[in-house]
């Protein structure tokens, strides 16, 4: 298998491997880097096609250095970091316990939650709707604050 990889790198078709290696080097050189350059940035910087950029992201994902993030971006995965891959509504429901919210307490807005979780507001709204349907949150209606209806049981969601 190693011989095949070498032949790909020697080939002009192995450009995506070279780009992936260059991005990996940038990740290792910058411990604060949390998000990869966009496909458009890679296309501009390395004068490659979108397909080559996407293949480079695939190589980085297979190497365990990057993972897709919401919004079509890619984030850096550092050794020892553990990302929470549970559905967003479960992570949002944890706020009730983590922030010691009681029944009837106001719940953070979709805008605040979108920033906290690094996702779009419509994505948060869908998750909040699921929590309302499950009876965890009570809707205040348009322009009104959602409140905690019941305390979620963590064991039931596991």
CSV table of N, CA and C in Angstrom, one decimal:
chain,number,residue,atom,x,y,z
A,1,UNK,N,0.8,-1.2,0.0
A,1,UNK,CA,0.0,0.0,0.0
A,1,UNK,C,0.9,1.2,0.0
A,2,UNK,N,2.0,1.2,0.7
A,2,UNK,CA,2.9,2.4,0.8
A,2,UNK,C,3.4,2.7,-0.6
A,3,UNK,N,3.7,1.7,-1.4
A,3,UNK,CA,4.2,1.9,-2.7
A,3,UNK,C,3.2,2.7,-3.6
A,4,UNK,N,1.9,2.4,-3.4
A,4,UNK,CA,0.9,3.0,-4.2
A,4,UNK,C,0.8,4.5,-3.8
A,5,UNK,N,1.0,4.8,-2.5
A,5,UNK,CA,0.9,6.2,-2.1
A,5,UNK,C,2.1,7.0,-2.7
A,6,UNK,N,3.3,6.4,-2.8
A,6,UNK,CA,4.4,7.1,-3.4
A,6,UNK,C,4.2,7.4,-4.8
A,7,UNK,N,3.6,6.4,-5.5
A,7,UNK,CA,3.4,6.6,-7.0
A,7,UNK,C,2.3,7.7,-7.2
A,8,UNK,N,1.3,7.8,-6.3
A,8,UNK,CA,0.4,8.9,-6.4
A,8,UNK,C,1.0,10.2,-6.2
A,9,UNK,N,1.9,10.3,-5.2
A,9,UNK,CA,2.6,11.6,-5.0
A,9,UNK,C,3.5,12.0,-6.1
A,10,UNK,N,4.0,11.1,-6.8
A,10,UNK,CA,4.9,11.4,-7.9
A,10,UNK,C,4.1,11.8,-9.2
A,11,UNK,N,2.8,11.4,-9.2
A,11,UNK,CA,2.0,11.7,-10.3
A,11,UNK,C,1.4,13.1,-10.1
A,12,UNK,N,1.1,13.8,-11.3
A,12,UNK,CA,0.4,15.1,-11.2
A,12,UNK,C,-1.0,14.9,-10.6
A,13,UNK,N,-1.5,13.7,-10.6
A,13,UNK,CA,-2.9,13.5,-10.0
A,13,UNK,C,-2.8,13.4,-8.5
A,14,UNK,N,-1.6,13.4,-7.9
A,14,UNK,CA,-1.4,13.4,-6.5
A,14,UNK,C,-1.4,14.8,-5.9
A,15,UNK,N,-1.8,15.8,-6.6
A,15,UNK,CA,-1.7,17.1,-6.1
A,15,UNK,C,-2.5,17.3,-4.8
A,16,UNK,N,-3.7,16.6,-4.7
A,16,UNK,CA,-4.5,16.7,-3.5
A,16,UNK,C,-3.7,16.2,-2.3
A,17,UNK,N,-2.8,15.2,-2.4
A,17,UNK,CA,-2.0,14.7,-1.3
A,17,UNK,C,-1.0,15.8,-0.9
A,18,UNK,N,-0.4,16.5,-1.9
A,18,UNK,CA,0.5,17.6,-1.5
A,18,UNK,C,-0.2,18.7,-0.8
A,19,UNK,N,-1.4,19.1,-1.3
A,19,UNK,CA,-2.1,20.1,-0.6
A,19,UNK,C,-2.5,19.7,0.8
A,20,UNK,N,-2.9,18.5,1.0
A,20,UNK,CA,-3.3,18.0,2.3
A,20,UNK,C,-2.1,18.0,3.2
A,21,UNK,N,-0.9,17.6,2.7
A,21,UNK,CA,0.3,17.7,3.5
A,21,UNK,C,0.7,19.1,3.9
A,22,UNK,N,0.5,20.0,3.0
A,22,UNK,CA,0.8,21.4,3.3
A,22,UNK,C,-0.2,22.0,4.4
A,23,UNK,N,-1.4,21.6,4.3
A,23,UNK,CA,-2.4,22.1,5.3
A,23,UNK,C,-2.1,21.4,6.6
A,24,UNK,N,-1.7,20.2,6.6
A,24,UNK,CA,-1.4,19.5,7.9
A,24,UNK,C,-0.2,20.1,8.5
A,25,UNK,N,0.8,20.6,7.7
A,25,UNK,CA,2.0,21.3,8.3
A,25,UNK,C,1.5,22.6,8.9
A,26,UNK,N,0.6,23.3,8.3
A,26,UNK,CA,0.1,24.5,8.8
A,26,UNK,C,-0.6,24.3,10.2
A,27,UNK,N,-1.4,23.2,10.3
A,27,UNK,CA,-2.1,22.9,11.5
A,27,UNK,C,-1.1,22.6,12.6
A,28,UNK,N,0.0,21.8,12.3
A,28,UNK,CA,1.0,21.5,13.3
A,28,UNK,C,1.8,22.7,13.7
A,29,UNK,N,2.0,23.7,12.8
A,29,UNK,CA,2.7,24.9,13.1
A,29,UNK,C,1.9,25.9,13.9
A,30,UNK,N,0.6,25.8,13.9
A,30,UNK,CA,-0.2,26.8,14.6
A,30,UNK,C,-1.2,26.1,15.6
A,31,UNK,N,-0.8,25.9,16.8
A,31,UNK,CA,-1.6,25.2,17.8
A,31,UNK,C,-3.0,25.9,18.1
A,32,UNK,N,-3.1,27.2,17.7
A,32,UNK,CA,-4.4,27.9,17.9
A,32,UNK,C,-5.3,27.7,16.7
A,33,UNK,N,-4.9,27.1,15.7
A,33,UNK,CA,-5.7,27.0,14.5
A,33,UNK,C,-6.9,26.0,14.8
A,34,UNK,N,-8.1,26.4,14.6
A,34,UNK,CA,-9.2,25.6,15.0
A,34,UNK,C,-10.1,25.3,13.7
A,35,UNK,N,-9.9,26.1,12.7
A,35,UNK,CA,-10.7,25.9,11.5
A,35,UNK,C,-9.8,25.9,10.3
A,36,UNK,N,-10.1,25.0,9.3
A,36,UNK,CA,-9.3,24.9,8.1
A,36,UNK,C,-9.6,26.0,7.2
A,37,UNK,N,-8.7,26.3,6.3
A,37,UNK,CA,-9.1,27.3,5.2
A,37,UNK,C,-10.3,26.7,4.4
A,38,UNK,N,-11.1,27.6,3.8
A,38,UNK,CA,-12.2,27.1,3.0
A,38,UNK,C,-11.7,26.5,1.7
A,39,UNK,N,-12.6,25.8,1.1
A,39,UNK,CA,-12.2,25.2,-0.2
A,39,UNK,C,-11.8,26.3,-1.2
A,40,UNK,N,-12.5,27.5,-1.1
A,40,UNK,CA,-12.2,28.6,-2.0
A,40,UNK,C,-10.8,29.1,-1.7
A,41,UNK,N,-10.4,29.2,-0.4
A,41,UNK,CA,-9.1,29.6,0.0
A,41,UNK,C,-8.0,28.7,-0.6
A,42,UNK,N,-8.3,27.4,-0.5
A,42,UNK,CA,-7.3,26.4,-1.0
A,42,UNK,C,-7.2,26.5,-2.5
A,43,UNK,N,-8.3,26.7,-3.2
A,43,UNK,CA,-8.3,26.8,-4.6
A,43,UNK,C,-7.5,28.0,-5.0
A,44,UNK,N,-7.6,29.1,-4.3
A,44,UNK,CA,-6.9,30.3,-4.7
A,44,UNK,C,-5.4,30.2,-4.3
A,45,UNK,N,-5.1,29.7,-3.1
A,45,UNK,CA,-3.7,29.6,-2.6
A,45,UNK,C,-2.9,28.6,-3.4
A,46,UNK,N,-3.5,27.5,-3.8
A,46,UNK,CA,-2.7,26.4,-4.4
A,46,UNK,C,-3.0,26.3,-5.9
A,47,UNK,N,-3.9,27.1,-6.4
A,47,UNK,CA,-4.3,27.1,-7.8
A,47,UNK,C,-4.8,25.7,-8.2
A,48,UNK,N,-5.8,25.2,-7.5
A,48,UNK,CA,-6.3,23.9,-7.7
A,48,UNK,C,-7.8,24.0,-8.0
A,49,UNK,N,-8.4,22.9,-8.4
A,49,UNK,CA,-9.9,22.9,-8.6
A,49,UNK,C,-10.6,22.6,-7.3
A,50,UNK,N,-11.9,22.8,-7.3
A,50,UNK,CA,-12.7,22.5,-6.1
A,50,UNK,C,-12.6,21.0,-5.8
A,51,UNK,N,-12.6,20.2,-6.8
A,51,UNK,CA,-12.5,18.7,-6.6
A,51,UNK,C,-11.2,18.3,-5.9
A,52,UNK,N,-10.1,18.9,-6.3
A,52,UNK,CA,-8.8,18.6,-5.6
A,52,UNK,C,-8.9,19.1,-4.2
A,53,UNK,N,-9.4,20.3,-3.9
A,53,UNK,CA,-9.5,20.8,-2.5
A,53,UNK,C,-10.4,19.8,-1.7
A,54,UNK,N,-11.5,19.4,-2.2
A,54,UNK,CA,-12.3,18.4,-1.4
A,54,UNK,C,-11.6,17.1,-1.2
A,55,UNK,N,-10.9,16.6,-2.2
A,55,UNK,CA,-10.1,15.4,-2.0
A,55,UNK,C,-9.0,15.6,-0.9
A,56,UNK,N,-8.4,16.8,-0.8
A,56,UNK,CA,-7.4,17.1,0.2
A,56,UNK,C,-8.1,17.1,1.6
A,57,UNK,N,-9.3,17.6,1.7
A,57,UNK,CA,-10.1,17.6,3.0
A,57,UNK,C,-10.3,16.1,3.4
A,58,UNK,N,-10.7,15.3,2.4
A,58,UNK,CA,-10.9,13.9,2.6
A,58,UNK,C,-9.7,13.2,3.2
A,59,UNK,N,-8.5,13.5,2.6
A,59,UNK,CA,-7.2,12.9,3.1
A,59,UNK,C,-7.0,13.4,4.6
A,60,UNK,N,-7.3,14.6,4.9
A,60,UNK,CA,-7.1,15.1,6.3
A,60,UNK,C,-8.1,14.5,7.2
A,61,UNK,N,-9.3,14.2,6.8
A,61,UNK,CA,-10.3,13.6,7.6
A,61,UNK,C,-9.8,12.1,7.9
A,62,UNK,N,-9.4,11.4,6.8
A,62,UNK,CA,-9.0,10.0,7.0
A,62,UNK,C,-7.8,10.0,7.9
A,63,UNK,N,-6.9,11.0,7.9
A,63,UNK,CA,-5.8,11.0,8.8
A,63,UNK,C,-6.1,11.4,10.3
A,64,UNK,N,-7.4,11.8,10.4
A,64,UNK,CA,-7.9,12.1,11.8
A,64,UNK,C,-7.5,13.5,12.2
A,65,UNK,N,-7.1,14.4,11.3
A,65,UNK,CA,-6.7,15.8,11.6
A,65,UNK,C,-7.8,16.8,11.4
A,66,UNK,N,-8.8,16.4,10.7
A,66,UNK,CA,-9.9,17.4,10.4
A,66,UNK,C,-11.2,16.6,10.3
A,67,UNK,N,-12.3,17.4,10.5
A,67,UNK,CA,-13.6,16.9,10.4
A,67,UNK,C,-14.6,17.9,9.8
A,68,UNK,N,-15.6,17.5,9.1
A,68,UNK,CA,-16.5,18.5,8.6
A,68,UNK,C,-17.2,19.2,9.7
A,69,UNK,N,-17.5,20.5,9.6
A,69,UNK,CA,-18.2,21.3,10.5
A,69,UNK,C,-19.5,21.9,9.9
A,70,UNK,N,-20.5,22.3,10.7
A,70,UNK,CA,-21.7,22.9,10.1
A,70,UNK,C,-21.3,24.0,9.1
A,71,UNK,N,-22.1,24.2,8.1
A,71,UNK,CA,-21.9,25.3,7.2
A,71,UNK,C,-20.9,25.0,6.1
A,72,UNK,N,-20.5,23.7,5.9
A,72,UNK,CA,-19.6,23.4,4.8
A,72,UNK,C,-18.2,23.7,5.1
A,73,UNK,N,-17.8,24.0,6.3
A,73,UNK,CA,-16.5,24.3,6.7
A,73,UNK,C,-15.8,23.0,7.3
A,74,UNK,N,-14.6,23.1,7.6
A,74,UNK,CA,-13.8,22.0,8.2
A,74,UNK,C,-13.1,22.5,9.4
A,75,UNK,N,-13.1,21.7,10.5
A,75,UNK,CA,-12.4,22.1,11.7
A,75,UNK,C,-11.3,21.1,12.0
A,76,UNK,N,-10.3,21.7,12.7
A,76,UNK,CA,-9.1,20.9,13.1
A,76,UNK,C,-9.5,20.0,14.3
A,77,UNK,N,-9.0,18.8,14.2
A,77,UNK,CA,-9.2,17.8,15.3
A,77,UNK,C,-7.8,17.6,15.9
A,78,UNK,N,-7.6,18.0,17.2
A,78,UNK,CA,-6.4,17.8,17.9
A,78,UNK,C,-6.4,16.5,18.7
A,79,UNK,N,-5.2,15.9,18.8
A,79,UNK,CA,-5.0,14.7,19.6
A,79,UNK,C,-5.4,15.0,21.0
A,80,UNK,N,-6.3,14.1,21.6
A,80,UNK,CA,-6.7,14.3,22.9
A,80,UNK,C,-8.0,15.1,23.1
A,81,UNK,N,-8.4,15.8,22.0
A,81,UNK,CA,-9.7,16.5,22.1
A,81,UNK,C,-10.8,15.5,21.8
A,82,UNK,N,-11.9,15.7,22.5
A,82,UNK,CA,-13.0,14.9,22.2
A,82,UNK,C,-14.2,15.8,21.9
A,83,UNK,N,-14.7,15.7,20.7
A,83,UNK,CA,-15.8,16.5,20.2
A,83,UNK,C,-17.1,15.8,20.6
A,84,UNK,N,-18.1,16.6,21.0
A,84,UNK,CA,-19.4,16.1,21.3
A,84,UNK,C,-20.2,15.9,20.0
A,85,UNK,N,-20.4,14.7,19.7
A,85,UNK,CA,-21.1,14.4,18.4
A,85,UNK,C,-22.6,14.0,18.6
A,86,UNK,N,-23.1,14.3,19.8
A,86,UNK,CA,-24.5,14.0,20.0
A,86,UNK,C,-25.4,15.0,19.2
A,87,UNK,N,-26.6,14.7,19.0
A,87,UNK,CA,-27.5,15.7,18.3
A,87,UNK,C,-27.6,17.0,19.0
A,88,UNK,N,-27.7,18.1,18.3
A,88,UNK,CA,-27.7,19.4,18.9
A,88,UNK,C,-28.8,19.6,20.0
A,89,UNK,N,-30.0,19.0,19.8
A,89,UNK,CA,-31.0,19.1,20.8
A,89,UNK,C,-30.6,18.5,22.1
A,90,UNK,N,-29.8,17.4,22.1
A,90,UNK,CA,-29.4,16.8,23.3
A,90,UNK,C,-28.3,17.8,24.0
A,91,UNK,N,-27.5,18.4,23.2
A,91,UNK,CA,-26.5,19.3,23.8
A,91,UNK,C,-27.1,20.5,24.3
A,92,UNK,N,-28.2,21.0,23.7
A,92,UNK,CA,-28.9,22.2,24.2
A,92,UNK,C,-29.7,21.8,25.4
A,93,UNK,N,-30.3,20.6,25.5
A,93,UNK,CA,-31.0,20.2,26.7
A,93,UNK,C,-30.1,20.1,27.9
A,94,UNK,N,-28.8,19.8,27.7
A,94,UNK,CA,-27.8,19.8,28.8
A,94,UNK,C,-27.7,21.2,29.5
A,95,UNK,N,-28.0,22.2,28.8
A,95,UNK,CA,-27.9,23.6,29.3
A,95,UNK,C,-28.7,23.7,30.6
A,96,UNK,N,-29.9,23.0,30.6
A,96,UNK,CA,-30.8,23.1,31.8
A,96,UNK,C,-30.0,22.7,33.0
A,97,UNK,N,-29.3,21.6,32.9
A,97,UNK,CA,-28.6,21.1,34.1
A,97,UNK,C,-27.3,21.8,34.3
A,98,UNK,N,-26.6,22.1,33.2
A,98,UNK,CA,-25.3,22.7,33.3
A,98,UNK,C,-25.4,24.2,33.8
A,99,UNK,N,-26.4,24.9,33.5
A,99,UNK,CA,-26.6,26.3,34.0
A,99,UNK,C,-27.6,26.3,35.2
A,100,UNK,N,-27.9,25.1,35.7
A,100,UNK,CA,-28.8,25.0,36.9
A,100,UNK,C,-30.1,25.8,36.8
A,101,UNK,N,-30.7,25.6,35.6
A,101,UNK,CA,-32.0,26.2,35.3
A,101,UNK,C,-33.1,25.4,36.0
A,102,UNK,N,-34.1,26.1,36.5
A,102,UNK,CA,-35.2,25.5,37.2
A,102,UNK,C,-36.4,25.6,36.3
A,103,UNK,N,-37.5,24.8,36.6
A,103,UNK,CA,-38.7,24.9,35.8
A,103,UNK,C,-39.2,26.3,35.9
A,104,UNK,N,-39.6,26.9,34.7
A,104,UNK,CA,-40.1,28.3,34.6
A,104,UNK,C,-39.0,29.3,34.3
A,105,UNK,N,-37.8,28.9,34.4
A,105,UNK,CA,-36.7,29.8,34.1
A,105,UNK,C,-36.6,30.1,32.7
A,106,UNK,N,-36.2,31.4,32.3
A,106,UNK,CA,-36.0,31.7,30.9
A,106,UNK,C,-34.9,30.9,30.3
A,107,UNK,N,-35.0,30.5,29.0
A,107,UNK,CA,-34.0,29.8,28.3
A,107,UNK,C,-33.3,30.7,27.4
A,108,UNK,N,-32.0,30.5,27.1
A,108,UNK,CA,-31.2,31.3,26.2
A,108,UNK,C,-31.9,31.4,24.8
A,109,UNK,N,-31.7,32.5,24.2
A,109,UNK,CA,-32.3,32.7,22.8
A,109,UNK,C,-31.6,31.9,21.8
A,110,UNK,N,-32.2,31.8,20.6
A,110,UNK,CA,-31.6,31.0,19.5
A,110,UNK,C,-30.3,31.7,19.1
A,111,UNK,N,-30.3,33.0,19.1
A,111,UNK,CA,-29.1,33.7,18.7
A,111,UNK,C,-27.9,33.4,19.6
A,112,UNK,N,-28.2,33.4,20.9
A,112,UNK,CA,-27.1,33.1,21.9
A,112,UNK,C,-26.7,31.7,21.8
A,113,UNK,N,-27.6,30.7,21.6
A,113,UNK,CA,-27.3,29.3,21.4
A,113,UNK,C,-26.5,29.1,20.1
A,114,UNK,N,-26.9,29.8,19.0
A,114,UNK,CA,-26.2,29.6,17.8
A,114,UNK,C,-24.7,30.0,17.9
A,115,UNK,N,-24.4,31.1,18.6
A,115,UNK,CA,-23.0,31.5,18.9
A,115,UNK,C,-22.3,30.5,19.8
A,116,UNK,N,-23.0,30.0,20.8
A,116,UNK,CA,-22.4,29.1,21.8
A,116,UNK,C,-22.0,27.8,21.1
A,117,UNK,N,-22.8,27.3,20.2
A,117,UNK,CA,-22.6,26.0,19.6
A,117,UNK,C,-21.9,26.1,18.2
A,118,UNK,N,-21.8,27.3,17.7
A,118,UNK,CA,-21.1,27.5,16.4
A,118,UNK,C,-21.9,27.0,15.2
A,119,UNK,N,-23.2,27.2,15.3
A,119,UNK,CA,-24.1,26.8,14.2
A,119,UNK,C,-25.0,27.9,13.8
A,120,UNK,N,-25.8,27.8,12.8
A,120,UNK,CA,-26.7,28.8,12.4
A,120,UNK,C,-28.0,28.9,13.3
A,121,UNK,N,-28.6,30.1,13.3
A,121,UNK,CA,-29.8,30.2,14.1
A,121,UNK,C,-31.0,29.3,13.6
A,122,UNK,N,-31.2,29.1,12.3
A,122,UNK,CA,-32.2,28.2,11.9
A,122,UNK,C,-32.0,26.7,12.4
A,123,UNK,N,-30.7,26.3,12.5
A,123,UNK,CA,-30.4,25.0,13.0
A,123,UNK,C,-30.7,24.9,14.4
A,124,UNK,N,-30.4,26.0,15.2
A,124,UNK,CA,-30.8,26.0,16.6
A,124,UNK,C,-32.3,25.9,16.8
A,125,UNK,N,-33.0,26.7,16.0
A,125,UNK,CA,-34.5,26.8,16.1
A,125,UNK,C,-35.1,25.4,15.9
A,126,UNK,N,-34.6,24.6,14.9
A,126,UNK,CA,-35.1,23.3,14.7
A,126,UNK,C,-34.9,22.4,16.0
A,127,UNK,N,-33.7,22.5,16.6
A,127,UNK,CA,-33.4,21.8,17.8
A,127,UNK,C,-34.3,22.2,18.9
A,128,UNK,N,-34.5,23.5,19.1
A,128,UNK,CA,-35.4,24.0,20.1
A,128,UNK,C,-36.9,23.6,19.9
A,129,UNK,N,-37.3,23.5,18.6
A,129,UNK,CA,-38.6,23.0,18.3
A,129,UNK,C,-38.8,21.5,18.8
A,130,UNK,N,-37.7,20.7,18.6
A,130,UNK,CA,-37.7,19.3,19.0
A,130,UNK,C,-37.9,19.3,20.5
A,131,UNK,N,-37.2,20.2,21.2
A,131,UNK,CA,-37.2,20.2,22.7
A,131,UNK,C,-38.6,20.6,23.2
A,132,UNK,N,-39.3,21.5,22.4
A,132,UNK,CA,-40.6,21.9,22.8
A,132,UNK,C,-41.6,20.8,22.6
A,133,UNK,N,-41.4,20.1,21.5
A,133,UNK,CA,-42.3,18.9,21.2
A,133,UNK,C,-42.1,17.8,22.2
A,134,UNK,N,-40.9,17.7,22.7
A,134,UNK,CA,-40.6,16.7,23.8
A,134,UNK,C,-41.0,17.1,25.2
A,135,UNK,N,-41.5,18.4,25.2
A,135,UNK,CA,-42.0,18.9,26.5
A,135,UNK,C,-40.9,19.5,27.4
A,136,UNK,N,-39.7,19.6,27.0
A,136,UNK,CA,-38.6,20.1,27.8
A,136,UNK,C,-38.7,21.6,28.0
A,137,UNK,N,-39.1,22.3,26.8
A,137,UNK,CA,-39.2,23.8,26.8
A,137,UNK,C,-40.6,24.2,26.5
A,138,UNK,N,-41.0,25.4,27.0
A,138,UNK,CA,-42.3,25.9,26.6
A,138,UNK,C,-42.0,27.2,25.7
A,139,UNK,N,-42.8,27.2,24.6
A,139,UNK,CA,-42.6,28.4,23.7
A,139,UNK,C,-43.3,29.6,24.3
A,140,UNK,N,-42.6,30.7,24.2
A,140,UNK,CA,-43.2,32.0,24.6
A,140,UNK,C,-43.9,32.6,23.4
A,141,UNK,N,-43.8,32.1,22.2
A,141,UNK,CA,-44.4,32.7,21.1
A,141,UNK,C,-43.4,33.7,20.4
A,142,UNK,N,-43.8,34.2,19.3
A,142,UNK,CA,-42.9,35.1,18.6
A,142,UNK,C,-42.5,36.3,19.4
A,143,UNK,N,-41.2,36.5,19.6
A,143,UNK,CA,-40.7,37.7,20.3
A,143,UNK,C,-40.7,37.5,21.8
A,144,UNK,N,-41.1,36.3,22.3
A,144,UNK,CA,-41.2,36.1,23.7
A,144,UNK,C,-40.2,35.0,24.1
A,145,UNK,N,-39.8,35.0,25.3
A,145,UNK,CA,-38.7,34.1,25.8
A,145,UNK,C,-39.3,32.7,26.0
A,146,UNK,N,-38.5,31.7,25.6
A,146,UNK,CA,-38.8,30.3,25.9
A,146,UNK,C,-38.5,30.1,27.4
A,147,UNK,N,-39.2,29.2,28.0
A,147,UNK,CA,-38.9,28.8,29.4
A,147,UNK,C,-38.7,27.3,29.5
A,148,UNK,N,-38.1,26.9,30.6
A,148,UNK,CA,-37.9,25.5,30.9
A,148,UNK,C,-39.3,25.0,31.4
A,149,UNK,N,-39.8,23.9,30.8
A,149,UNK,CA,-41.1,23.3,31.2
A,149,UNK,C,-40.8,22.2,32.2
A,150,UNK,N,-39.9,21.3,31.8
A,150,UNK,CA,-39.5,20.2,32.7
A,150,UNK,C,-38.0,20.0,32.7
A,151,UNK,N,-37.5,19.3,33.7
A,151,UNK,CA,-36.1,19.1,33.7
A,151,UNK,C,-35.8,17.8,33.0
A,152,UNK,N,-35.0,17.8,31.9
A,152,UNK,CA,-34.7,16.6,31.2
A,152,UNK,C,-34.0,15.5,32.0
A,153,UNK,N,-34.3,14.3,31.8
A,153,UNK,CA,-33.7,13.2,32.5
A,153,UNK,C,-32.5,12.7,31.6
A,154,UNK,N,-31.3,12.8,32.0
A,154,UNK,CA,-30.1,12.5,31.2
A,154,UNK,C,-30.1,11.0,30.8
A,155,UNK,N,-30.6,10.1,31.7
A,155,UNK,CA,-30.5,8.7,31.5
A,155,UNK,C,-31.4,8.4,30.3
A,156,UNK,N,-32.6,9.0,30.2
A,156,UNK,CA,-33.5,8.7,29.1
A,156,UNK,C,-32.9,9.1,27.8
A,157,UNK,N,-32.1,10.1,27.7
A,157,UNK,CA,-31.5,10.5,26.4
A,157,UNK,C,-30.2,9.8,26.1
A,158,UNK,N,-29.7,9.0,26.9
A,158,UNK,CA,-28.5,8.3,26.6
A,158,UNK,C,-28.7,7.1,25.7
